[in-house]
Coordinates of C-alpha atoms in Angstrom, one line a residue:
M748 CA -156.6 51.4 3.2
S749 CA -153.8 53.3 3.1
C750 CA -153.5 57.2 3.2
Q751 CA -152.8 57.3 -1.0
Q752 CA -155.8 54.1 -1.6
F753 CA -158.5 56.4 0.6
G754 CA -157.1 59.4 -1.2
R755 CA -158.1 58.3 -4.7
F756 CA -161.4 57.1 -3.4
S757 CA -162.3 59.9 -2.2
T758 CA -162.3 61.9 -4.8
L759 CA -166.0 63.3 -5.3
H760 CA -165.4 62.1 -8.9
A761 CA -165.3 58.2 -7.5
V762 CA -167.1 58.2 -4.8
P763 CA -171.4 58.3 -5.6
A764 CA -173.0 61.2 -3.8
E765 CA -174.7 59.1 -1.0
L766 CA -170.7 58.2 0.4
H767 CA -169.8 61.8 0.3
H768 CA -170.5 64.2 2.8
G769 CA -171.8 67.0 0.5
L770 CA -170.5 69.8 2.8
D771 CA -169.1 73.2 1.3
P772 CA -164.9 71.5 1.3
G773 CA -164.1 75.6 1.4
L774 CA -165.6 75.2 5.5
L775 CA -163.1 72.8 6.4
D776 CA -159.7 72.2 7.3
D777 CA -158.1 69.4 5.4
L778 CA -158.4 67.0 8.1
T779 CA -161.8 67.7 8.8
D780 CA -162.3 67.3 5.0
M781 CA -160.8 64.2 5.3
V782 CA -162.7 62.9 8.4
L783 CA -165.8 63.5 7.6
A784 CA -165.1 62.0 3.9
F785 CA -164.1 58.6 6.1
I786 CA -167.6 59.1 8.1
Y787 CA -169.6 59.2 5.2
F788 CA -167.5 56.3 3.1
S789 CA -167.8 53.9 6.2
I790 CA -171.7 54.5 6.5
P791 CA -173.7 51.0 6.5
R792 CA -175.5 50.8 3.2
P793 CA -179.9 50.6 3.9
P794 CA -181.4 47.3 3.4
V795 CA -183.5 49.4 0.6
S796 CA -182.9 51.2 -1.9
T797 CA -185.6 53.8 -4.0
T798 CA -183.2 53.3 -7.4
A799 CA -185.0 49.4 -7.5
S800 CA -187.6 48.4 -10.1
L801 CA -189.8 46.1 -11.1
S802 CA -188.6 43.8 -13.7
C803 CA -190.1 44.3 -17.4
A804 CA -192.2 41.4 -17.2
A805 CA -194.0 42.2 -14.2
T806 CA -194.4 46.3 -15.5
S807 CA -195.5 44.9 -18.6
A808 CA -198.2 42.6 -16.5
S809 CA -199.7 45.0 -14.4
T810 CA -199.8 47.7 -17.4
A811 CA -201.6 45.1 -20.1
N812 CA -203.7 43.5 -16.8
R813 CA -204.7 46.8 -14.9
D814 CA -208.7 46.1 -15.0
G815 CA -207.8 42.4 -14.4
P816 CA -208.2 41.0 -11.4
D817 CA -206.3 42.6 -8.5
R818 CA -204.0 39.3 -7.9
I819 CA -201.9 41.3 -5.2
S820 CA -204.0 41.7 -2.8
A821 CA -205.2 37.8 -2.6
L822 CA -201.7 37.5 -1.6
P823 CA -201.5 36.3 2.7
D824 CA -201.4 38.9 4.9
E825 CA -197.7 37.8 6.4
V826 CA -196.4 38.1 2.0
L827 CA -197.5 41.0 2.1
L828 CA -196.1 42.5 5.4
R829 CA -192.9 40.6 3.8
V830 CA -193.3 43.3 0.5
V831 CA -194.2 46.7 2.2
S832 CA -191.4 46.2 5.0
R833 CA -189.0 45.9 2.4
L834 CA -190.1 49.4 0.6
P835 CA -188.2 52.5 1.3
A836 CA -190.4 54.5 4.0
K837 CA -192.4 57.4 1.5
D838 CA -193.1 53.9 -0.7
G839 CA -194.4 51.7 1.9
A840 CA -196.9 54.4 3.8
R841 CA -198.5 55.7 0.2
T842 CA -199.8 51.9 0.2
A843 CA -201.6 52.6 3.3
A844 CA -203.7 55.0 0.9
L845 CA -205.0 51.9 -1.3
S846 CA -207.1 50.2 0.8
S847 CA -208.1 50.6 4.4
R848 CA -206.3 46.9 5.3
W849 CA -203.3 47.9 2.9
A850 CA -203.0 50.9 5.9
R851 CA -203.3 48.2 8.3
L852 CA -200.5 46.4 7.0
W853 CA -198.5 49.6 6.5
R854 CA -198.8 49.6 10.4
S855 CA -198.0 45.6 11.2
A856 CA -194.8 46.1 8.9
P857 CA -191.3 46.9 10.5
L858 CA -189.8 50.3 8.6
I859 CA -187.1 51.4 7.6
L860 CA -186.5 54.7 7.7
V861 CA -183.9 56.5 6.2
D862 CA -183.6 60.4 5.6
T863 CA -181.9 60.6 2.4
H864 CA -184.5 58.8 0.1
L865 CA -187.1 61.5 1.4
L866 CA -184.7 64.1 -0.1
P867 CA -186.9 65.7 -3.4
R868 CA -186.4 64.2 -6.3
R869 CA -183.8 67.3 -7.7
Y870 CA -181.5 65.8 -5.4
G871 CA -181.1 63.0 -6.3
K872 CA -179.1 60.6 -3.2
A873 CA -176.9 64.4 -2.4
R874 CA -177.6 65.8 0.9
P875 CA -178.3 68.6 1.5
A876 CA -174.5 70.9 1.7
R877 CA -176.6 73.6 4.2
R878 CA -179.5 73.9 6.5
G879 CA -182.4 75.3 5.3
V880 CA -185.7 74.3 3.1
V881 CA -185.0 70.9 2.5
S882 CA -183.1 69.7 5.9
S883 CA -186.1 70.9 7.8
A884 CA -188.8 68.7 5.7
V885 CA -187.1 65.5 5.4
R886 CA -186.5 66.2 9.6
D887 CA -190.3 66.9 9.5
A888 CA -190.8 64.0 7.5
V889 CA -188.7 62.1 9.9
S890 CA -190.6 63.6 12.9
S891 CA -193.9 62.4 11.3
A892 CA -192.6 59.2 10.1
L893 CA -191.8 58.3 13.9
R894 CA -194.3 60.1 15.6
A895 CA -196.9 57.6 13.1
H896 CA -196.1 54.5 12.7
P897 CA -196.4 51.7 15.8
G898 CA -192.4 50.3 15.0
P899 CA -190.4 48.0 14.8
F900 CA -187.8 50.3 12.9
P901 CA -185.2 47.5 11.5
V902 CA -183.1 50.3 10.8
V903 CA -182.8 54.0 10.9
S904 CA -180.1 55.7 8.8
L905 CA -180.2 59.6 9.5
T906 CA -177.8 61.7 8.2
C907 CA -179.0 64.3 6.8
G908 CA -180.0 67.0 9.7
F909 CA -178.3 70.2 11.1
M910 CA -178.5 70.0 14.4
E911 CA -177.4 72.8 16.8
P912 CA -177.1 73.7 20.4
R913 CA -180.6 75.1 20.8
D914 CA -183.6 74.2 22.3
A915 CA -185.9 73.2 19.4
D916 CA -183.2 71.0 18.3
R917 CA -182.9 69.5 21.5
A918 CA -186.2 68.8 21.9
V919 CA -186.4 67.1 18.7
L920 CA -184.1 64.9 19.5
V921 CA -185.5 63.9 23.0
R922 CA -188.6 62.8 21.1
W923 CA -186.9 61.2 18.4
F924 CA -185.2 58.6 20.9
V925 CA -188.1 58.4 22.7
H926 CA -190.3 56.7 20.1
L927 CA -186.9 54.7 19.1
A928 CA -187.5 54.0 22.2
T929 CA -190.3 52.6 23.5
K930 CA -191.0 51.3 19.9
G931 CA -187.4 49.3 19.7
V932 CA -185.0 49.9 17.4
D933 CA -182.1 47.7 16.2
E934 CA -180.2 49.6 14.2
L935 CA -179.2 53.5 14.1
V936 CA -177.3 55.6 12.3
L937 CA -177.3 59.4 13.4
V938 CA -174.8 61.6 12.0
N939 CA -174.8 65.3 12.3
R940 CA -174.1 68.2 10.2
P941 CA -173.2 71.0 11.8
L942 CA -170.5 73.5 10.6
P943 CA -168.2 73.8 13.2
I944 CA -168.0 70.3 14.1
P945 CA -169.1 69.1 16.4
G946 CA -172.1 70.7 16.7
L947 CA -174.8 69.7 19.8
R948 CA -174.4 67.3 22.8
L949 CA -176.9 64.4 22.5
P950 CA -179.7 63.6 24.8
S951 CA -178.9 61.3 27.6
A952 CA -182.3 59.4 25.9
L953 CA -180.0 58.0 24.1
F954 CA -179.3 55.4 26.3
S955 CA -183.5 54.2 27.3
C956 CA -183.1 52.8 23.4
A957 CA -182.0 48.8 25.1
S958 CA -182.6 46.8 21.9
L959 CA -180.2 48.3 20.1
R960 CA -178.1 46.1 18.4
R961 CA -175.8 48.3 15.8
L962 CA -175.1 52.3 16.1
Y963 CA -173.4 54.8 14.3
L964 CA -172.8 58.1 15.3
G965 CA -171.0 60.8 13.6
A966 CA -170.6 64.5 14.5
W967 CA -172.1 64.9 18.0
E968 CA -171.1 65.6 21.5
F969 CA -171.5 62.5 23.3
P970 CA -173.5 62.4 25.8
D971 CA -172.6 63.5 29.9
T972 CA -171.9 61.1 31.8
T973 CA -171.5 62.2 35.2
L974 CA -175.0 62.2 34.9
L975 CA -176.0 59.0 34.3
P976 CA -177.7 56.7 36.0
R977 CA -175.1 53.6 37.1
A978 CA -177.1 51.1 35.4
A979 CA -177.8 52.8 31.9
S980 CA -176.5 50.8 29.3
F981 CA -176.4 49.3 25.5
P982 CA -177.2 45.2 26.9
N983 CA -177.9 44.1 23.2
L984 CA -175.1 46.2 21.7
R985 CA -173.2 44.1 19.3
E986 CA -171.3 46.6 16.4
L987 CA -170.7 50.9 17.9
I988 CA -169.1 53.1 15.4
L989 CA -168.6 56.4 16.5
G990 CA -167.4 59.2 14.4
C991 CA -165.6 62.7 14.9
V992 CA -168.0 62.3 18.3
V993 CA -166.1 64.2 21.3
M994 CA -165.7 62.4 24.2
N995 CA -163.8 62.4 26.9
D996 CA -161.9 59.4 28.5
R997 CA -164.6 58.3 31.4
D998 CA -167.2 58.8 29.0
F999 CA -164.9 56.3 26.5
D1000 CA -165.0 53.6 29.5
F1001 CA -168.9 53.9 30.5
V1002 CA -169.9 53.5 27.2
L1003 CA -168.1 50.2 27.3
A1004 CA -169.0 48.5 30.0
A1005 CA -172.7 49.3 29.6
S1006 CA -171.8 47.6 26.1
P1007 CA -171.4 43.6 28.0
V1008 CA -171.8 42.1 24.6
L1009 CA -170.2 44.4 22.0
K1010 CA -167.9 43.0 19.9
I1011 CA -166.8 45.6 17.0
L1012 CA -166.1 48.8 17.7
G1013 CA -164.7 51.7 15.3
V1014 CA -163.6 55.1 16.7
T1015 CA -162.4 57.4 13.5
G1016 CA -161.7 61.2 14.3
I1017 CA -162.3 61.6 17.6
P1018 CA -161.2 65.4 18.6
G1019 CA -158.5 66.2 21.0
R1020 CA -155.7 64.1 22.3
F1021 CA -158.0 59.9 24.2
T1022 CA -156.8 57.5 26.0
A1023 CA -158.9 54.3 24.6
R1024 CA -158.7 51.8 27.7
L1025 CA -160.1 48.0 26.4
A1026 CA -161.0 46.1 28.7
S1027 CA -164.2 44.0 27.5
H1028 CA -164.9 40.4 28.3
S1029 CA -166.9 40.2 24.9
L1030 CA -164.8 42.6 22.4
R1031 CA -163.5 41.2 19.3
A1032 CA -162.8 43.6 17.0
A1033 CA -161.5 47.3 17.6
Q1034 CA -160.7 50.1 14.6
F1035 CA -158.7 53.3 15.5
I1036 CA -158.9 56.2 12.4
L1037 CA -157.7 59.2 12.5
S1038 CA -157.6 60.3 16.1
D1039 CA -155.4 62.3 18.5
L1040 CA -154.5 59.4 20.4
R1041 CA -152.7 59.5 23.4
E1042 CA -152.7 55.9 24.6
V1043 CA -154.4 52.4 22.7
A1044 CA -154.2 50.5 26.3
V1045 CA -155.5 46.5 25.7
V1046 CA -155.8 46.3 29.7
D1047 CA -158.1 43.1 29.7
A1048 CA -159.8 42.1 26.2
P1049 CA -159.3 37.8 26.4
C1050 CA -161.7 37.7 23.3
L1051 CA -159.9 40.5 20.8
Q1052 CA -158.6 39.0 17.6
Q1053 CA -158.0 42.7 15.3
L1054 CA -156.6 46.0 16.9
I1055 CA -156.4 48.6 14.0
I1056 CA -155.0 51.9 13.9
W1057 CA -154.2 54.1 11.0
N1058 CA -153.4 57.9 11.8
C1059 CA -150.5 58.7 9.2
P1060 CA -152.5 61.3 7.5
I1061 CA -152.1 63.6 11.1
T1062 CA -148.7 63.6 11.4
R1063 CA -149.1 65.1 7.9
F1064 CA -151.3 67.8 8.4
R1065 CA -150.1 69.0 11.4
G1066 CA -146.6 69.0 10.6
K1067 CA -145.4 67.1 13.7
K1068 CA -146.0 63.2 15.5
I1069 CA -148.2 62.7 17.6
E1070 CA -147.1 60.1 19.8
T1071 CA -149.3 57.2 20.8
R1072 CA -147.9 54.6 23.4
I1073 CA -149.5 51.2 22.1
K1074 CA -149.8 48.8 26.1
I1075 CA -150.6 44.9 25.1
G1076 CA -151.7 43.3 28.3
H1077 CA -153.8 40.7 28.6
A1078 CA -155.4 39.9 24.9
P1079 CA -154.5 36.1 24.4
Q1080 CA -156.7 35.9 21.2
L1081 CA -155.2 39.1 19.5
S1082 CA -154.4 37.7 16.1
I1083 CA -154.2 40.9 13.6
L1084 CA -152.5 44.1 14.5
G1085 CA -151.4 47.1 12.5
Y1086 CA -150.6 49.2 11.3
L1087 CA -148.1 49.8 14.9
D1088 CA -145.7 53.1 13.4
P1089 CA -142.2 53.1 15.6
G1090 CA -141.1 56.6 14.3
V1091 CA -145.0 57.6 16.2
H1092 CA -146.0 54.4 18.5
V1093 CA -144.0 53.7 21.5
L1094 CA -145.0 49.4 22.0
E1095 CA -145.4 48.5 25.4
I1096 CA -146.0 44.6 26.2
G1097 CA -146.7 43.6 29.5
N1098 CA -145.1 46.2 31.9
T1099 CA -142.0 46.6 29.0
I1100 CA -141.3 49.4 26.4
I1101 CA -139.9 48.0 23.4
K1102 CA -136.8 49.3 22.3
A1103 CA -134.1 49.0 19.8
G1104 CA -132.2 46.3 21.0
T1105 CA -134.6 45.3 23.4
K1106 CA -133.3 41.6 24.2
V1107 CA -136.6 38.9 23.8
S1108 CA -138.2 37.4 26.7
Q1109 CA -141.8 35.9 27.7
N1110 CA -142.8 39.2 28.9
T1111 CA -142.1 41.0 25.8
V1112 CA -143.7 38.3 22.6
V1113 CA -147.8 38.6 21.7
P1114 CA -147.0 34.6 20.2
S1115 CA -151.2 35.1 19.3
V1116 CA -150.3 38.1 16.9
E1117 CA -150.0 36.2 12.7
I1118 CA -151.0 39.2 10.4
L1119 CA -149.2 42.3 11.3
A1120 CA -149.2 45.6 10.2
L1121 CA -146.4 48.2 9.7
H1122 CA -146.1 51.7 8.3
L1123 CA -142.6 53.4 8.3
H1124 CA -140.4 55.4 7.0
F1125 CA -137.0 53.5 5.7
G1126 CA -135.1 56.7 5.2
V1127 CA -135.1 57.3 9.2
S1128 CA -132.3 55.5 10.5
N1129 CA -134.0 55.5 14.0
E1130 CA -137.3 53.6 12.4
V1131 CA -135.2 51.2 10.7
K1132 CA -133.7 50.3 14.2
M1133 CA -136.7 49.9 15.7
L1134 CA -138.4 47.4 13.1
P1135 CA -135.8 44.7 14.2
S1136 CA -137.3 45.1 17.7
F1137 CA -140.9 45.1 16.8
L1138 CA -140.7 42.3 14.9
R1139 CA -139.4 40.6 17.6
C1140 CA -142.0 40.9 19.7
F1141 CA -144.6 38.8 17.2
P1142 CA -142.6 36.1 16.9
N1143 CA -145.4 33.7 14.8
V1144 CA -146.2 36.3 12.9
E1145 CA -147.4 34.5 8.8
T1146 CA -148.6 37.8 7.0
L1147 CA -146.4 41.1 7.4
C1148 CA -148.1 44.1 5.7
I1149 CA -145.2 46.8 5.3
E1150 CA -146.5 50.3 4.1
S1151 CA -143.5 52.3 3.1
D1152 CA -143.5 55.9 3.5
E1153 CA -141.4 58.2 1.2
T1154 CA -138.9 60.3 3.6
C1155 CA -138.2 64.0 2.8
E1156 CA -135.1 64.2 4.8
P1157 CA -133.3 61.2 5.1
T1158 CA -131.1 60.4 8.0
A1159 CA -127.6 58.4 7.6
N1160 CA -126.3 57.0 10.6
L1161 CA -127.4 53.5 9.7
N1162 CA -124.9 50.9 9.0
S1163 CA -124.9 50.0 5.7
K1164 CA -124.8 46.4 6.8
F1165 CA -127.3 46.5 9.3
W1166 CA -129.3 44.1 8.4
Q1167 CA -126.6 41.7 7.9
Q1168 CA -125.8 42.1 11.4
T1169 CA -129.3 41.7 12.3
S1170 CA -128.9 39.0 14.7
P1171 CA -132.3 36.2 13.8
I1172 CA -135.6 37.0 14.0
E1173 CA -137.9 33.9 14.7
C1174 CA -140.6 35.5 13.7
V1175 CA -139.1 35.9 9.7
Q1176 CA -136.7 32.5 10.2
S1177 CA -139.5 30.3 11.3
H1178 CA -143.2 31.5 10.0
L1179 CA -143.4 34.8 7.7
K1180 CA -144.8 33.3 5.0
I1181 CA -147.0 36.4 3.0
L1182 CA -145.3 39.7 2.5
F1183 CA -147.5 42.7 1.2
F1184 CA -145.0 45.5 0.6
C1185 CA -147.2 49.3 -0.2
D1186 CA -146.2 52.0 -1.6
F1187 CA -141.9 50.4 -2.5
H1188 CA -140.1 53.8 -3.7
G1189 CA -137.7 51.7 -4.8
E1190 CA -135.0 53.3 -2.3
Q1191 CA -131.8 51.7 -1.2
R1192 CA -132.4 50.9 3.0
E1193 CA -136.6 49.3 1.6
L1194 CA -134.0 46.7 -1.3
D1195 CA -131.5 45.7 1.8
F1196 CA -135.1 44.9 3.7
L1197 CA -136.7 42.8 0.9
M1198 CA -133.0 40.8 0.5
F1199 CA -132.6 40.2 4.6
L1200 CA -136.2 38.7 4.0
A1201 CA -135.2 36.6 0.8
E1202 CA -132.3 35.6 2.6
N1203 CA -133.4 34.7 6.2
A1204 CA -137.3 33.8 5.4
R1205 CA -137.8 30.1 4.8
A1206 CA -141.2 30.0 5.1
L1207 CA -141.7 32.2 2.6
Q1208 CA -144.1 31.7 -0.4
R1209 CA -144.8 34.7 -1.7
M1210 CA -143.6 38.8 -2.3
N1211 CA -146.1 40.9 -3.2
L1212 CA -144.3 44.3 -3.9
V1213 CA -146.9 47.7 -4.9
L1214 CA -144.9 50.0 -6.6
E1215 CA -145.2 53.4 -5.5
I1216 CA -144.2 55.8 -9.7
D1217 CA -146.5 57.7 -11.5
G1218 CA -146.8 55.1 -14.4
T1219 CA -145.3 56.3 -16.8
H1220 CA -143.1 53.5 -19.2
A1221 CA -139.8 54.8 -18.0
A1222 CA -140.7 55.0 -14.2
R1223 CA -141.8 51.1 -14.8
A1224 CA -138.3 50.5 -16.3
E1225 CA -136.3 52.1 -13.5
M1226 CA -137.9 50.1 -11.3
K1227 CA -137.9 46.8 -12.3
A1228 CA -133.6 47.7 -13.0
K1229 CA -133.4 48.3 -9.4
L1230 CA -135.2 44.7 -8.2
E1231 CA -133.1 43.1 -10.7
V1232 CA -130.7 42.4 -7.5
L1233 CA -133.7 40.1 -5.7
K1234 CA -132.0 37.5 -8.9
S1235 CA -128.4 37.5 -6.8
V1236 CA -130.1 36.8 -3.8
K1237 CA -129.9 33.0 -2.1
W1238 CA -133.5 33.0 -1.5
A1239 CA -133.9 30.5 1.8
S1240 CA -137.4 29.6 0.6
G1241 CA -136.9 27.3 -2.6
G1242 CA -140.5 28.1 -3.9
C1243 CA -141.1 31.8 -3.2
K1244 CA -143.1 34.1 -5.6
V1245 CA -142.7 37.7 -5.9
M1246 CA -145.8 39.3 -8.1
V1247 CA -145.3 43.5 -8.7
M1248 CA -147.5 45.9 -9.1
D1249 CA -148.7 49.3 -9.2
S1250 CA -150.2 51.4 -7.1
N1251 CA -152.9 52.7 -8.6
N1252 CA -154.1 49.4 -9.4
L1253 CA -154.1 48.2 -5.9
C1254 CA -158.3 48.9 -5.3
N1255 CA -158.3 47.5 -1.6
D1256 CA -155.3 47.7 1.5
P1257 CA -153.8 44.4 1.7
F1258 CA -153.9 44.5 5.6
L1259 CA -157.8 45.7 5.9
S1260 CA -158.8 43.4 3.7
L1261 CA -156.7 40.6 5.4
T1262 CA -159.4 40.9 8.6
K1263 CA -162.2 39.2 10.2
Y1264 CA -164.6 41.8 11.5
C1265 CA -164.7 45.0 8.2
L1266 CA -166.6 47.8 9.4
H1267 CA -168.4 48.3 6.3
V1268 CA -166.2 50.5 4.3
Q1269 CA -167.6 51.3 0.9
T1270 CA -166.0 51.1 -2.0
A1271 CA -168.3 52.0 -4.7

């Protein structure tokens, strides 16, 4: 999603309590607050809920027949096991008090353990804002459940804890991982709530959880991989999400090599400058959000289908651009790529750095990309000059998403006939079918680009314009007048439909909505 859209979704009134970090924003800088908001916003929803209720008919029947025959207990064990396994951990444990049979069923059923379900009722689903009696009680309850239940644990989601760099907290973590490793865990969500971040280093016992298929870590220091045996691995891990996890380049390389069947990788808010080398024969999707990326290098990823990079708020908060090198090597199936930013990203294909005016050759194109997203300032001449070169690198793009950022200090050294003098771009002339232009401000350079596409895109079917306006009638009228120029253009495609909408009415980022592997971002 774009910066503006995420800002709208991440406000307290728009986000349910279970999707908000709940920490005191007064103790966080703006960037940390946004990173944490994104991490909690993206936490996978557990498959059980404390808000589910019995139907009215079932409740009435239960009340009317309270002294009648016990039809539930007459059900076979296989059915009751399915019922118990779908209850929140606290409710499932209570069934053990009914009889010895129910106690046996509870111990035999897989346990879904979610610590927000263990909060006192007065908290609802809101996590405690600070370490105290409530967070300690929840942690003790988690320890008791992991110790008492023989497993397996299909889902364990622990997001209420305040773990600090001290021996008692380290010991608790080790015990948890020992229980999970010996009893089996399929999906683990483990998000810490320390201030300052990142807090505690995870123990190497994490790598003993061989049954893991899905792992979501937030606000930790990654285990010291130099102390791990070379054979340490996650042999079954399909999805790995790292949010605000302190790690170095060596740790990243290690975990990728140790996950031979990994398909989905998500990285959010990694502190410090960071290089990500993608060398994996199983990886399908990689996403890097709000991170100080020194380089993203697709070294050898024959199955990689989508690469998503979204870092624009970092430059706003820090007042300077952070240059990132994007290197695309062996990725024959890469079909979705974005957001590339010509003002920040140094694009390197093969061994060639793409510059304004770089000539197209077999070594400078990625023909597999069909969906491309770009973020740029049309008011900055150097970024506009790079746009044709970036487009030429992807000759088969059918869907183009442009996110236009407002320019505080426009530069003037751009020929007014720049697009008229631009040599042909293959994807524009032959393949482009759909354009999403987000945050259109009505700048002349934005209009020049739209007219270039209209006059040259022979296959264009839809041009979707999302206007960045204040929503008033006057603002809409002004923007409508500016767009009238498109009616005077001789369109290369006879059947193109133009759709115009306000950004306030846009719920999802058009580019991320097109991706095949979503990383579980909830939208309420």
